[in-house]
Amino acid sequence: MTKQKKIISVLTAAALLCTGIGTAGISQPLTASAADSIESSMDWDTLNIAGGGFVSGIVTGDDQMYARTDVGGAYRYDYEQKKWVQLLDFLNEADRGFLSVDAMCVDPNDDDTLYLLCGCAYFSDARTVIFRSRDAGETFEEIDVTDLIQVHGNGYGRQTGEAIAVDPDNPNIIYCGGDATAGDSALIMSEDGGDTWSPVMGYDKLGLFEYSIKWPTWTEHMVRSVADDEYLNVNGIATIKITDGKVYVGTSVKGKANLHVAEVGSDDFKPLSEDLPTEQMPSRINLDPDGNLLITYINGLMFDSGTGYAYKYNPKTDELKDITPTTTSNGTATKLNVGYGAVASDPKDANKLVATTCAQWYSQSWTADAWDRDAIAWGDRFFKSEDGGETWTEMTPGNTAYWNGPLIANYLQDGGHSWIRDKAIHWSGCIALDPRNSDQFWVVSGNGVFTCEDTWAECPTIRFAADGIEEVVSLDFISRPGKDPVSVIGDYDGFYHNADGTATQLTPSMNKLTSTTASTAGIAYCPANPDVMVRLSEGSALGYYTTDGTTWQELPNIPCSGAKAAINQLEDGTYRILVSSSGKIAYTDDFGKTWNTASTSDSLSSTIWMCVDEKNPQYVYAYGYYYNSSYFYSKPKADITDARYILMVSDDYGKTFKNNQTVCQYDQCDGAYRIAYLDEGTFAIAAGYYGAYLVTDYGKTITKMDSVSYCKTMGYGAAAKDGDPYTLYMYGKPADSDPEGIYRSTDCGKSWVLINQNHLYGGTGNGNYLVGDMNTFGTVYMSTVGCGIVVGKVNGSEDPKPVTTDTTQTTKATTTTTSTTTVSTAASTKDSAASTTIATTIVTTLPQTTDSTGVSTTASGKNTATVPAGATLYGDTNLDGRVDITDAVLLNKAAAGAVSLAAQAAKNADCNANGEVGSDDAVSLLKFLVQIIKNLPEVAE
């Protein structure tokens, strides 16, 4: 449906342009509306923590290795740098759901051809797409398959795989499976390398997808599923393998045959073998070099430690053999019938196999005294075989062959990341041997990925190897003057981010009251003494404080959980800690021994963000929102009485808040209520789709910023030079015509420059913050939905230039599959009505040079001319370096007087080079897009 709407919008824009709506020409000077870009002066990366989230799968080619995650994108392993490289950092906030990679595969004939099946039921309109890369993930094409299948890459069973596969005999043939289907089959097939897809009806006739459920639960969109359950609990097609002209499909159902086979291209699917289990579910199918299938089974989709198996199936002889690993007790070997994530083979030697259990709770040790320290890590077990699975040797770290006997595998090693110590390798749905070194295996885990480089040694060593993978969800962050920054995150407390690039985990942990999680919601420091900090648990009433920056002590009690905080120094030198949760503010002057409720005249619905005035600390500013969720009982739409952003001010160090003001209507934007301090009595606040506001005179005056149309969050950092106000950072758009991204202002929000449009990692996510570094101008930190903590740093020159996209520099870009539509146009020009074909992906992208001459625009698709900064690229109305239908829409608005254009945008919009911008230019641009004319400007003959 979404796809159809996009096509309709393109046709509507074309029709409006062709009928000449808004025909009055514009000859007066045009005002600026687009921000300048200095993105080329910035370097973007992630802070080094390593891991912190679930790596759900690994696939290998002959020479390349890729990993996928449940919320943090996909990676390629860089063998030279010995680290993983993020492939999906180009995704913006609208597409953040595609960071959930449900399955992936490599073309068996070409390691550089990669397919990613992506989707998340609660993000990105629950869309499902396939990303295709021909260059090892440097660039991608996007193919939307939502109308056919749906996947939820963060659902139960996401460790199974892979549910997409390329036919090694014909790489144009690809099979792909969904968790659910709104179409005719959950199994779809492409015969043109992924350009187009169709349902495989023979698979659907098996009747496995027999239930109708809502996808997602809170909508009326109905899909067919393998279980009568919500989207989180259905896994649909778990694994697909293609070999020797046959396709094998494993489905996450019980009580019936769940592994089927058919000839490639056939609709005749049959159970693979009556001897395979039906009360367990297939988890993964791998191949050995002899062509045998290595099939594993699990008992449940999550942490189900019930029965499971491993099998070897010979397609040539139809022989099925149980190769489930064994354990030895008192000299007797017995089958270990537990759930298995995978069995993998040496690509050159079918006798050498490695195996991992999945979702088991078995002892792993990091040190010899782990039992004495009560520090056993409980996770999965690992095995190796050198006779094709006839016999197995266990290699679970830190275990002994018998009581007080020799180690069967060394104690776990942290790979230089101390935070991972005493944590288990767990939820291991995949194990793989390195394509370049068959002595080395890799295994996935809920906290990253581990590797072993001496697999076949008598006592192998497994170490943490998640370098480059950043998957933590940071919930708050501080940068302190003269100090290293500190983060707090979901699951794993938080970190000091040291100057040498390492990260040191905060201790004590927040898991004291909730042993299964150490999620931390808030952190704050005292402006008068940055060593004084407080951090607060997300899921329990627990907090810690420090007065020396390193030694943390527990707050004796705390009145709330999931709170945000601020710290003030009182006149007598003591400290006041303020916390907020659920619309209330409390404070303590004795480090949590006693608490008082701050007086407020407004009742708020949200957690309240607080900011201490650094230069006049008696003032504390508080910002949040009120939302009446029951408004619909009395009115069709919420108004400002039901939903509003509220600013409160205290002039007694946070004891009482008054001067409460309604800023604007609350738009349900993701917590856009951080406070960006600028100077004494002056700060900026975000208001989502209502823009942003500058607050002066200690909160008495609130002025809407004309320079901001959308602001999801606002932050601040070091000034450009001493004596200036702090620098502002914004995630949003200065003008409607500007691209969404990260912007910077050094003049209190009067003007903005774009510093990040192409490395957004899916946007600001749960933490929704931009925090400027307080020690280095231009450095800024951003939270994400699951890609760690993004950091941007100035790399050199910052001379502004128009917003452009340079394909010679951009390493990752998304190209939507071309769709063509024939329409009839009746333009008020010398051309008569004509039937034309709009190709929605016709664009012109040109690099920048230092030349200052203008160039014409051509529709050849292979432009070699250059467009220097300040030069004219005819048709590029929105200054993004491309000429496409979005430029036509904006130009039509400008011709109608609905928007104003920046000076350079106006020059580019003059598509018939007559010195004016009007409807004739809009017609010329449309004619260029539909290829009636081949060049811009259109000059009369």
Short mmCIF file of C-alpha atoms in Angstrom, two decimals, residues 52 419 472-476 486-496 504-511 516-523 535-538:
data_model
loop_
_atom_site.label_atom_id
_atom_site.label_comp_id
_atom_site.label_asym_id
_atom_site.label_seq_id
_atom_site.Cartn_x
_atom_site.Cartn_y
_atom_site.Cartn_z
CA GLY A 52 26.42 -4.68 23.72
CA TRP A 419 33.30 -4.79 30.37
CA VAL A 472 24.22 -0.52 22.75
CA VAL A 473 21.12 1.62 23.23
CA SER A 474 22.31 4.69 25.07
CA LEU A 475 19.64 6.41 27.16
CA ASP A 476 21.60 9.44 28.41
CA VAL A 486 30.13 9.37 30.33
CA SER A 487 27.23 7.37 28.92
CA VAL A 488 24.44 5.32 30.45
CA ILE A 489 22.83 2.55 28.42
CA GLY A 490 20.25 -0.19 28.39
CA ASP A 491 21.29 -3.57 29.85
CA TYR A 492 24.94 -2.78 30.67
CA ASP A 493 25.01 0.27 33.00
CA GLY A 494 27.18 2.71 31.04
CA PHE A 495 30.76 3.76 30.40
CA TYR A 496 33.49 6.28 30.89
CA THR A 504 35.46 1.54 31.14
CA GLN A 505 32.18 0.21 32.49
CA LEU A 506 30.52 2.02 35.38
CA THR A 507 30.43 0.15 38.66
CA PRO A 508 28.64 -0.80 40.87
CA SER A 509 26.06 -2.21 38.50
CA MET A 510 22.39 -1.33 38.42
CA ASN A 511 21.47 -5.02 38.52
CA THR A 516 18.63 -9.65 34.78
CA THR A 517 19.28 -6.08 33.62
CA ALA A 518 21.51 -3.16 34.44
CA SER A 519 19.66 -0.60 32.33
CA THR A 520 20.38 2.96 33.39
CA ALA A 521 18.02 5.79 32.44
CA GLY A 522 19.70 9.01 33.49
CA ILE A 523 22.99 10.66 34.37
CA ARG A 535 23.08 7.99 37.70
CA LEU A 536 19.65 6.40 37.99
CA SER A 537 18.27 2.96 37.14
CA GLU A 538 15.68 2.55 34.41
#
